[in-house]
Short mmCIF file of C-alpha atoms and ligand atoms in Angstrom, two decimals:
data_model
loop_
_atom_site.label_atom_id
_atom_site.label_comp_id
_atom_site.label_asym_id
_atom_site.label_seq_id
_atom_site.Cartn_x
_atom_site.Cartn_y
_atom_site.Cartn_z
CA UNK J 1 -233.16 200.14 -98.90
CA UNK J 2 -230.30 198.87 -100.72
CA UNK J 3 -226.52 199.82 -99.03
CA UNK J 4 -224.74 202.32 -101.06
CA UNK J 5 -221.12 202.20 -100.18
CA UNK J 6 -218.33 202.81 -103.08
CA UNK J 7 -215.26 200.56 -102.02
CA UNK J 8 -213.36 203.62 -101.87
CA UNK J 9 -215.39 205.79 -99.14
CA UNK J 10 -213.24 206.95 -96.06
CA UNK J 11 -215.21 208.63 -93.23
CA UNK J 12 -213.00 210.58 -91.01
CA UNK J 13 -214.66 211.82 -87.52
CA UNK J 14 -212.83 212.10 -84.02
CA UNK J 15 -209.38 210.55 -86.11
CA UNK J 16 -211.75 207.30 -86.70
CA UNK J 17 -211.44 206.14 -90.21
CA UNK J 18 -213.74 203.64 -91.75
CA UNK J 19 -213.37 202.16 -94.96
CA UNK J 20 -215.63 199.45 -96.37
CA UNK J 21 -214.06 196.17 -96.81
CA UNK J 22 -216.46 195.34 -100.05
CA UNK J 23 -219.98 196.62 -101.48
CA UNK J 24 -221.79 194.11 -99.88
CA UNK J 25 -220.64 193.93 -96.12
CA UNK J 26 -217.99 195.20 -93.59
CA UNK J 27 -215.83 198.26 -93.18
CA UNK J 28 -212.20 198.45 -91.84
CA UNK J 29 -211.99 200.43 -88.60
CA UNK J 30 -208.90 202.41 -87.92
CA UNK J 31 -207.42 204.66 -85.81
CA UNK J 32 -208.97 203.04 -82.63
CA UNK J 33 -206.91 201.36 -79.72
CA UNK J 34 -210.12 199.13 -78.33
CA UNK J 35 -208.19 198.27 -74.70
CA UNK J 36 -209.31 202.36 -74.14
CA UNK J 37 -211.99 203.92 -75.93
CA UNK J 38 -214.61 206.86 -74.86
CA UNK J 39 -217.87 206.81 -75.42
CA UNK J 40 -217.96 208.97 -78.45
CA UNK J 41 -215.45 206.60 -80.08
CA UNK J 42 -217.85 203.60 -78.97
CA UNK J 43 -221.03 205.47 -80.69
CA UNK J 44 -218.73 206.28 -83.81
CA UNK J 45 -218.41 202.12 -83.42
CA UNK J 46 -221.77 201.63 -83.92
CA UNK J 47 -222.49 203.99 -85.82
CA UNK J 48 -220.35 201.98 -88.73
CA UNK J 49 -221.37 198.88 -87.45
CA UNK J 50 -225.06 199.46 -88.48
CA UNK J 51 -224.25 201.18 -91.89
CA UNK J 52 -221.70 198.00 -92.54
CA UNK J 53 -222.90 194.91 -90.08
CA UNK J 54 -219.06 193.62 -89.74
CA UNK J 55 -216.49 195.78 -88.16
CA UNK J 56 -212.56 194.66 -88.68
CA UNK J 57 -210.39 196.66 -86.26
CA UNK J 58 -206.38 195.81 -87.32
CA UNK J 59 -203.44 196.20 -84.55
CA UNK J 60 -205.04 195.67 -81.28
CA UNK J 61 -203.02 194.85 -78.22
CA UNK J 62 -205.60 193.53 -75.97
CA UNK J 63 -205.54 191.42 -72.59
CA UNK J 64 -208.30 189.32 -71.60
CA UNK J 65 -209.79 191.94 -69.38
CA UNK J 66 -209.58 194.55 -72.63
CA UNK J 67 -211.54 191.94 -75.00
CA UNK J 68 -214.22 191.12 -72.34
CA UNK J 69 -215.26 194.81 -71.35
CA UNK J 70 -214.73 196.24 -75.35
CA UNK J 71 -217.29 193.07 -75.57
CA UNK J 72 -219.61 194.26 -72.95
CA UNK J 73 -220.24 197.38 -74.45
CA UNK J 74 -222.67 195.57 -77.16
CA UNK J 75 -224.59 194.05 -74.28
CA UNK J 76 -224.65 191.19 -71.82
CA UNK J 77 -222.17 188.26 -72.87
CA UNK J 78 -223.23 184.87 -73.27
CA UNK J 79 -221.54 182.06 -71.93
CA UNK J 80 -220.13 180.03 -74.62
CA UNK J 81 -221.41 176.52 -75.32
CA UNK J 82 -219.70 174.02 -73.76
CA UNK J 83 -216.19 172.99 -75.64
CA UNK J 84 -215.83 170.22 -77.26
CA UNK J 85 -212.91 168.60 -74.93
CA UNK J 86 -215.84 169.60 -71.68
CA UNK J 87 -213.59 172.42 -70.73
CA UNK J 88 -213.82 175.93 -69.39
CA UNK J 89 -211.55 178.12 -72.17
CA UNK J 90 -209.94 180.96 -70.32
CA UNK J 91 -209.59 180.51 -66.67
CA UNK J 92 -210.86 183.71 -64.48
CA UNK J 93 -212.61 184.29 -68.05
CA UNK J 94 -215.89 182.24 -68.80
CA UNK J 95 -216.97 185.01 -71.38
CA UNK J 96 -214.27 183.75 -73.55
CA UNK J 97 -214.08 180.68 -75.82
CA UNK J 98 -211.45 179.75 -77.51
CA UNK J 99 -211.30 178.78 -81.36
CA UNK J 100 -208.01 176.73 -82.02
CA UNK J 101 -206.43 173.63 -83.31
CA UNK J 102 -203.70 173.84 -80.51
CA UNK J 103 -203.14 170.65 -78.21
CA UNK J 104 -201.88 170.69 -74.69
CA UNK J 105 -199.55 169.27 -72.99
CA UNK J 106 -201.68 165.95 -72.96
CA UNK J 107 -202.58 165.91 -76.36
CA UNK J 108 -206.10 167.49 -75.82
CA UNK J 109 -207.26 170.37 -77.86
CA UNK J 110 -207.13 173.75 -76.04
CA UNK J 111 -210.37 175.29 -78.12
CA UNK J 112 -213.43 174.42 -80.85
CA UNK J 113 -213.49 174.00 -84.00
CA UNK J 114 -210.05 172.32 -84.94
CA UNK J 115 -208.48 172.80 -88.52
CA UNK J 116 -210.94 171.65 -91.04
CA UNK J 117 -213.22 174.31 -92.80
CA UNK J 118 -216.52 175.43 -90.71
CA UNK J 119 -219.27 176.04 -93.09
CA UNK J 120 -221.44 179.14 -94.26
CA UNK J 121 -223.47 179.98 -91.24
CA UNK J 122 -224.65 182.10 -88.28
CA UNK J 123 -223.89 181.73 -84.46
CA UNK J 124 -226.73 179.67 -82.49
CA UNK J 125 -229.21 180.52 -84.37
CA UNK J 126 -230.96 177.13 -83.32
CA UNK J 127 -232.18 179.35 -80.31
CA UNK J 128 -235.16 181.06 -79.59
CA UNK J 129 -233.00 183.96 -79.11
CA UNK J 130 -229.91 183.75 -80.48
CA UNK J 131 -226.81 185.47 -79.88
CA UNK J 132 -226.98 189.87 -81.89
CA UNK J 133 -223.46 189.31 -82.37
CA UNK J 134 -219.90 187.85 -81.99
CA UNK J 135 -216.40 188.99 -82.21
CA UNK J 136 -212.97 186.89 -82.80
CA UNK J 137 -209.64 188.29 -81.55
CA UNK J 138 -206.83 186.72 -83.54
CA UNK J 139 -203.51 185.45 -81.06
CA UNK J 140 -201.61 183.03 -83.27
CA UNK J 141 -202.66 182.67 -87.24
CA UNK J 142 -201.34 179.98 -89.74
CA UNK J 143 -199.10 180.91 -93.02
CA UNK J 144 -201.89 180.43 -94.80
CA UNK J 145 -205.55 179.07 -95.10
CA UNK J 146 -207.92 179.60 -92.16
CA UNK J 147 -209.38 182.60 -93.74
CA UNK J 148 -212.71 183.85 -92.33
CA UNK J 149 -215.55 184.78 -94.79
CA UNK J 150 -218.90 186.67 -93.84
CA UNK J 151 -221.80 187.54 -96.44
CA UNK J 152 -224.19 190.31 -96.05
CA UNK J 153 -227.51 189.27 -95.84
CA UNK J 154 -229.04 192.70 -96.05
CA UNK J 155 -227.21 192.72 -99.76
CA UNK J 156 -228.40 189.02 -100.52
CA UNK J 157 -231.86 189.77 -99.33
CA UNK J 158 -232.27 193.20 -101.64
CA UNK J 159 -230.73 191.20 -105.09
CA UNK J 160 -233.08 188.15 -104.33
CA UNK J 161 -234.32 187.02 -108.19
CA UNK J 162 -238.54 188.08 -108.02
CA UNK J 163 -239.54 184.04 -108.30
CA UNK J 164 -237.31 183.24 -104.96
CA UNK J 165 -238.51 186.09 -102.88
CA UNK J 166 -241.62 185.05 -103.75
CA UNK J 167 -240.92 181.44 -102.45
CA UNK J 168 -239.95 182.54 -99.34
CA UNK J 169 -242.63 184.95 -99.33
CA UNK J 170 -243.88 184.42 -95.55
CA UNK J 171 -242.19 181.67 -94.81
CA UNK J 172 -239.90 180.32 -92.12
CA UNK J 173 -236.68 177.72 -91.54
CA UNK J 174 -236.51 175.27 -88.87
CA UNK J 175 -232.68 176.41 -87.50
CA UNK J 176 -230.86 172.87 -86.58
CA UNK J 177 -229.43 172.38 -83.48
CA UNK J 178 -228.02 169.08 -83.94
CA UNK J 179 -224.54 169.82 -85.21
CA UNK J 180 -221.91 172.93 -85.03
CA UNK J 181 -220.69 174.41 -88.16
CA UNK J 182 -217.15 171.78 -87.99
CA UNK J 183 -219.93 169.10 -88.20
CA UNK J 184 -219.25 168.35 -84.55
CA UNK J 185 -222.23 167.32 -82.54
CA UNK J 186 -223.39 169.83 -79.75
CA UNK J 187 -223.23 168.81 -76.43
CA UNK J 188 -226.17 166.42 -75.28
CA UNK J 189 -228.18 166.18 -78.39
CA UNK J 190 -229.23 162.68 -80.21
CA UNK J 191 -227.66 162.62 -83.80
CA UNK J 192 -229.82 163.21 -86.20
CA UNK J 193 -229.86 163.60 -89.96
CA UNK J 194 -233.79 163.80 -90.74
CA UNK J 195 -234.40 168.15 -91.33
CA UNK J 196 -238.47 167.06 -90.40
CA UNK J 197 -237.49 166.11 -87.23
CA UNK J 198 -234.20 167.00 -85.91
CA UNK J 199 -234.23 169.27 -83.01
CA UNK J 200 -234.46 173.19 -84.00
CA UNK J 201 -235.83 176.21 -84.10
CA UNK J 202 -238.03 178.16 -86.47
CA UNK J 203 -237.28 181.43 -87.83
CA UNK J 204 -238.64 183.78 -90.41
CA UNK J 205 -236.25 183.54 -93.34
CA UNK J 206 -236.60 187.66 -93.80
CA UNK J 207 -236.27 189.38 -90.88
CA UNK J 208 -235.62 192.81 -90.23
CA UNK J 209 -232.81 193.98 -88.02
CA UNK J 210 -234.04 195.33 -85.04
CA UNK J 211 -231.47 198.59 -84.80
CA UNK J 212 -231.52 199.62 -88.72
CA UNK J 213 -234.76 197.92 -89.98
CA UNK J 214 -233.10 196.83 -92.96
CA UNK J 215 -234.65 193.39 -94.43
CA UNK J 216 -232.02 190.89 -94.18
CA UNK J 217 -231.95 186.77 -95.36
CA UNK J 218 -231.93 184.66 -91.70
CA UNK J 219 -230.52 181.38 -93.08
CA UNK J 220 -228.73 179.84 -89.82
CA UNK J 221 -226.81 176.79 -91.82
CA UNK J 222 -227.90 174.37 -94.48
CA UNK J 223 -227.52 171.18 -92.62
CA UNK J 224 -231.15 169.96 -91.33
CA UNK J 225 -232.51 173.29 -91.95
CA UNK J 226 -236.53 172.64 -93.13
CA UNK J 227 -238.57 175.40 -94.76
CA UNK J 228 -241.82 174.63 -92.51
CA UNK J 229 -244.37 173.25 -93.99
CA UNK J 230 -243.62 171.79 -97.61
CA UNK J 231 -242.79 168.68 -98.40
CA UNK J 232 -238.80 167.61 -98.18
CA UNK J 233 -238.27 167.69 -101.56
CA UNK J 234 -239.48 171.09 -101.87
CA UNK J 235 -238.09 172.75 -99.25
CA UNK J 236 -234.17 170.96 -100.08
CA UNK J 237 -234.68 172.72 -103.77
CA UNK J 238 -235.93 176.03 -101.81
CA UNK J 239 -233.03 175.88 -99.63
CA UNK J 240 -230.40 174.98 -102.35
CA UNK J 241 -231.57 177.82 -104.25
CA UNK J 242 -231.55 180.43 -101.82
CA UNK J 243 -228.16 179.18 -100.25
CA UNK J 244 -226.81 179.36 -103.77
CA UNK J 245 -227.99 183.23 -104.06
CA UNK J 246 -226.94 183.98 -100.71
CA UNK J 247 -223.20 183.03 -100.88
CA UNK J 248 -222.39 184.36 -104.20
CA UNK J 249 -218.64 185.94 -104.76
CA UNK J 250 -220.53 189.44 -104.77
CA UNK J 251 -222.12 189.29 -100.91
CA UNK J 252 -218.90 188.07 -99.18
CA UNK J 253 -215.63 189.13 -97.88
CA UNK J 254 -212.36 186.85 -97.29
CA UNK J 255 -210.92 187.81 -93.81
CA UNK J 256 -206.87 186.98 -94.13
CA UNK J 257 -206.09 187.31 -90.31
CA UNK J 258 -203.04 189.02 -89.06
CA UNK J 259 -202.24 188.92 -85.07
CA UNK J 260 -204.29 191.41 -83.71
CA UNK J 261 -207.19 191.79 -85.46
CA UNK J 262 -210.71 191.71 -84.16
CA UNK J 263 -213.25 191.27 -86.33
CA UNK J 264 -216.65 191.83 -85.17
CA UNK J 265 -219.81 190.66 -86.70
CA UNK J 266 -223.77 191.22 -86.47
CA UNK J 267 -225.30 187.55 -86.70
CA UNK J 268 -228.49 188.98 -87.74
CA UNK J 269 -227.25 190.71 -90.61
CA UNK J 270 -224.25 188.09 -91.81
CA UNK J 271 -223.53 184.67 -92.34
CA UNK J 272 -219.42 183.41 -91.64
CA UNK J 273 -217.29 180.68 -92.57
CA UNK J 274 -213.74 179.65 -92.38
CA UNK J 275 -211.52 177.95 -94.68
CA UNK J 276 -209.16 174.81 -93.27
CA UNK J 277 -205.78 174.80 -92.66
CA UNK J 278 -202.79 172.83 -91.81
CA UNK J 279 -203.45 171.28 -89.00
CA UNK J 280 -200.05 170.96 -88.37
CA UNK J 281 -199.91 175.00 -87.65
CA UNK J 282 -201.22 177.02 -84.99
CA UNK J 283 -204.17 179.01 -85.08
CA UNK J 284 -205.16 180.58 -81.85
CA UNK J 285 -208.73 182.87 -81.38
CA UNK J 286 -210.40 184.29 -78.44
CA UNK J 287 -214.34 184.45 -79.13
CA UNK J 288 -216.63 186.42 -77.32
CA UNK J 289 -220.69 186.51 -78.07
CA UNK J 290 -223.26 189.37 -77.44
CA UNK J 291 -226.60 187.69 -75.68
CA UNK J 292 -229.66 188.08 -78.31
CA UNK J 293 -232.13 191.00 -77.52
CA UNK J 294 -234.63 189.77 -78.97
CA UNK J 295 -235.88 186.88 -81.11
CA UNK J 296 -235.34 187.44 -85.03
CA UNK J 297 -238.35 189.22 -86.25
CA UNK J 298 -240.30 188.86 -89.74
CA UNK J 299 -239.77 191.57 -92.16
C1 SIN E 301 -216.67 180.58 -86.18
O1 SIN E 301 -217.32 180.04 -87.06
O2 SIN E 301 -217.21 181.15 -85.23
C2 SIN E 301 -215.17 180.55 -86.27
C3 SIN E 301 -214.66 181.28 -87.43
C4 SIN E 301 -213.17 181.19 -87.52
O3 SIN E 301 -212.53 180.35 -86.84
O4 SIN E 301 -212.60 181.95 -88.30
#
């Protein structure tokens, strides 16, 4: 079923407006304070969030506390992957991570992720079950750069050319767990750059989303993925291709951050980047993640 939202749609219900951000994925959420909402605000919430798989929510004023039970209403939390620098983010907090260039006082980074650009790509999904969703809270933002992009899969998926969906007809990616999308290697694993044999998980590369049923592309990242069982060759062409289609100019959104926006997204309906910046500004995040309910399922 292919998403019909016109740019210019705004739903009005309970004062909530929601106004998609572009055809393909996301819708601005307005007139919401998220430190106290109801629960018929929450099921307006999700409500858009399954008819858009990205929510951006401008103007928040939120304390720790705020972000971690807004979070818990999607579900249990996961505990964020170790940082980086070793380090437990947000003391009193382990919910939170922190995404951020920012040194301390020592000259250690506070957060993940630095300045550079993180690639096209979905959280964890190098686990059996990976994480429904994640949300960033923006606390300090550069002048410029550092922009976050998302795609919509569901979009991607439904304009897929008839010889590629035929390719990936039944078929399924081995999801690398070697590096993080900065390039950074994860915690404990042996470097690898061979997509055979690197350490990973498979997935079906059409999957459909376990609250809407829409068909959606599961691509994880590009680095060491393998399309199981074809020859190397085969499966880099497979994978340029389809990586190609699914981060054209017409599936994505460009997120420029302001202090206090949240921006939530549904990893099993989107793929996210970010754009560098100068490291030499400040760009502060709080991250939470929803725990997976269940492992991505073929379409
Ligand atoms: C991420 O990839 O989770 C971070 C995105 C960002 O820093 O904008």
């Amino acid at each position: 079923m292919p998403i019909s939202s016109p740019i210019e749609r705004v739903e009005i219900a309970g004062g909530v407006e929601v106004r998609p951000l572009c055809d393909a994925v996301g819708a601005e959420v307005s007139g919401v304070d998220l430190g106290r909402i109801d629960d018929r605000t929450f099921d307006l919430i999700i409500e858009a969030w399954d008819a858009h798989s990205a929510l951006l929510f401008r103007g928040q004023n939120l304390s720790e506390a705020d972000l971690v039970s807004f979070s818990r209403r999607f579900g249990e939390l996961d505990l964020p992957p170790v940082m980086e620098n070793g380090r437990t983010p947000v003391p009193g907090y382990p919910e939170i991570y922190i995404v951020s260039n920012i040194l301390d006082a020592d000259g250690k980074p506070i957060g993940s992720l630095g300045a550079g650009e993180a690639v096209w790509h979905t959280d964890m999904s190098y686990l059996e079950v990976p994480p429904d969703a994640s949300m960033l809270y923006a606390l300090e933002i550069p002048e410029r750069g550092g922009d976050t992009w998302l795609a919509g899969m569901h979009a991607a998926f439904m304009a897929l050319p008839p010889d590629l969906r035929r390719a990936i007809e039944g078929r399924s990616i081995k999801h690398d767990g070697t590096y993080n999308s900065g390039g950074y290697l994860r915690a404990g694993v042996t470097p690898s750059d061979d997509p055979v044999t690197s350490v990973g998980t498979p997935h079906p590369i059409v999957c459909n989303h376990p609250r809407t049923g829409h068909p959606a592309l599961y691509l994880g990242r590009r680095r060491n993925a393998y399309v199981m069982g074809l020859p190397l060759d085969e499966s880099e062409a497979l994978l340029d291709a389809l990586w190609a289609h699914a981060t054209r100019p017409e599936f994505s959104y460009a997120h420029r951050w302001q202090v206090g926006d949240l921006l939530l997204w549904d990893n099993r309906a989107t793929l996210h980047r970010r754009d560098p910046f100068d490291p030499a500004s400040r760009r502060l995040m709080y991250r939470t993640q929803i725990r997976g309910s269940t492992a991505p399922r073929a379409a």
